[in-house]
Coordinates of C-alpha atoms in Angstrom, one line a residue:
Q1034 CA 24.2 -54.6 20.3
V1035 CA 25.7 -58.2 20.2
E1036 CA 25.1 -60.8 22.7
L1037 CA 25.5 -64.5 23.2
V1038 CA 22.7 -66.8 23.7
E1039 CA 23.3 -70.0 25.4
S1040 CA 21.1 -73.2 25.4
G1041 CA 21.3 -76.8 26.4
G1042 CA 22.3 -77.1 30.0
G1043 CA 20.5 -79.3 32.5
L1044 CA 20.7 -82.5 34.5
V1045 CA 22.3 -85.7 33.2
Q1046 CA 23.4 -89.0 34.7
P1047 CA 27.4 -89.9 35.1
G1048 CA 28.4 -91.4 31.7
G1049 CA 25.7 -89.7 29.8
S1050 CA 26.1 -86.8 27.1
L1051 CA 24.7 -83.4 26.7
T1052 CA 25.2 -80.7 24.0
L1053 CA 25.6 -77.1 24.7
S1054 CA 25.0 -74.4 22.0
C1055 CA 25.8 -70.9 21.9
V1056 CA 25.0 -68.4 19.1
T1057 CA 25.7 -64.6 18.5
S1058 CA 22.6 -62.4 18.2
G1059 CA 22.4 -58.7 17.2
V1060 CA 24.7 -56.9 15.0
I1061 CA 26.9 -58.9 12.4
F1062 CA 30.0 -60.0 14.3
S1063 CA 33.3 -61.4 12.8
I1064 CA 34.5 -63.9 15.3
R1065 CA 38.1 -64.2 16.3
T1066 CA 37.7 -66.7 18.9
M1067 CA 34.6 -68.6 20.3
G1068 CA 34.4 -71.3 22.8
W1069 CA 33.2 -72.5 26.2
Y1070 CA 34.4 -71.9 29.9
R1071 CA 33.2 -73.4 33.1
Q1072 CA 33.1 -72.5 36.7
A1073 CA 32.4 -74.9 39.5
P1074 CA 31.5 -73.8 43.0
G1075 CA 34.4 -72.6 44.9
K1076 CA 36.7 -73.0 41.8
Q1077 CA 37.9 -70.4 39.3
R1078 CA 36.8 -70.1 35.7
E1079 CA 38.7 -72.7 33.5
L1080 CA 38.7 -73.4 29.8
V1081 CA 36.5 -76.1 28.4
A1082 CA 37.2 -75.7 24.7
V1083 CA 37.7 -72.8 22.1
Y1084 CA 38.0 -72.2 18.5
E1085 CA 40.5 -69.8 17.3
N1086 CA 40.1 -68.1 13.9
G1087 CA 37.6 -70.7 13.2
R1088 CA 39.9 -73.4 12.9
A1089 CA 42.2 -74.1 15.5
T1090 CA 40.8 -75.7 18.7
N1091 CA 42.2 -75.9 22.3
Y1092 CA 40.8 -78.2 25.1
G1093 CA 41.0 -78.1 28.6
E1094 CA 43.1 -81.0 30.1
P1095 CA 40.0 -82.3 32.2
V1096 CA 37.8 -82.7 29.1
K1097 CA 40.1 -83.9 26.3
G1098 CA 38.9 -87.0 24.7
R1099 CA 35.4 -86.7 26.1
F1100 CA 34.1 -83.2 24.8
T1101 CA 34.0 -82.0 21.1
I1102 CA 33.6 -78.5 20.1
S1103 CA 32.1 -77.7 16.7
I1104 CA 31.8 -74.4 14.9
N1105 CA 29.6 -73.0 12.2
N1106 CA 31.0 -69.9 11.0
A1107 CA 28.2 -68.7 8.8
Q1108 CA 25.8 -68.8 11.7
N1109 CA 28.3 -67.7 14.3
R1110 CA 27.3 -70.6 16.4
V1111 CA 29.4 -72.9 18.5
N1112 CA 28.3 -76.4 19.9
L1113 CA 29.8 -78.4 22.7
L1114 CA 29.2 -82.0 22.8
M1115 CA 30.0 -83.4 26.2
S1116 CA 30.3 -87.1 26.4
S1117 CA 31.1 -89.6 29.2
L1118 CA 30.1 -86.9 31.9
K1119 CA 31.6 -87.2 35.3
P1120 CA 30.2 -85.5 38.6
E1121 CA 33.4 -83.1 38.5
D1122 CA 32.0 -81.8 35.2
T1123 CA 29.2 -80.1 37.2
A1124 CA 29.5 -76.3 36.7
V1125 CA 28.3 -73.2 35.2
Y1126 CA 29.2 -73.3 31.6
Y1127 CA 29.9 -69.9 29.9
C1128 CA 30.0 -69.2 26.2
N1129 CA 32.8 -66.6 25.2
A1130 CA 33.5 -64.8 22.0
E1131 CA 35.9 -62.2 20.8
G1132 CA 35.6 -60.5 17.6
V1133 CA 34.7 -57.4 15.4
V1134 CA 31.4 -55.6 14.9
L1135 CA 31.4 -55.4 11.1
T1136 CA 29.5 -52.1 11.1
T1137 CA 31.6 -50.1 13.7
G1138 CA 34.9 -52.0 13.5
R1139 CA 34.7 -52.2 17.4
Y1140 CA 36.5 -55.1 18.7
L1141 CA 34.7 -56.7 21.6
E1142 CA 34.9 -59.8 24.1
L1143 CA 31.5 -61.1 25.1
W1144 CA 30.2 -63.6 27.8
G1145 CA 27.0 -65.4 28.0
Q1146 CA 25.0 -65.6 31.0
G1147 CA 25.9 -69.2 31.7
T1148 CA 24.0 -72.2 31.6
L1149 CA 24.1 -74.8 34.4
V1150 CA 25.2 -78.5 34.0
T1151 CA 24.6 -81.0 36.7
V1152 CA 25.9 -84.4 36.5
S1153 CA 24.4 -86.4 39.2
S1154 CA 22.7 -89.8 39.6

């Protein structure tokens, strides 16, 4: 079984920075896409940043220029550096990955359990 393990959420002041990390655990998993989404109270889940095929990146409009996603393909790990944080960035952040379990050939889409980021003074 493969799952996503997230870490790094917490409370940060406006203008501050925070880094989220997500790694796959369990069976060997060949990633096609991996990244982050978020959901604020009363709002729909939205794209934050995602890697596609280990190279191309896509950022949601609200975070462009402030957030940076990086990936370590060998470790199946993706990090999200969040800078110049605003109160409206407060949300539960979810890691997402799609790929193939190498031992079975099965294609999976996975979601992490979510990590809360609160931006407040």
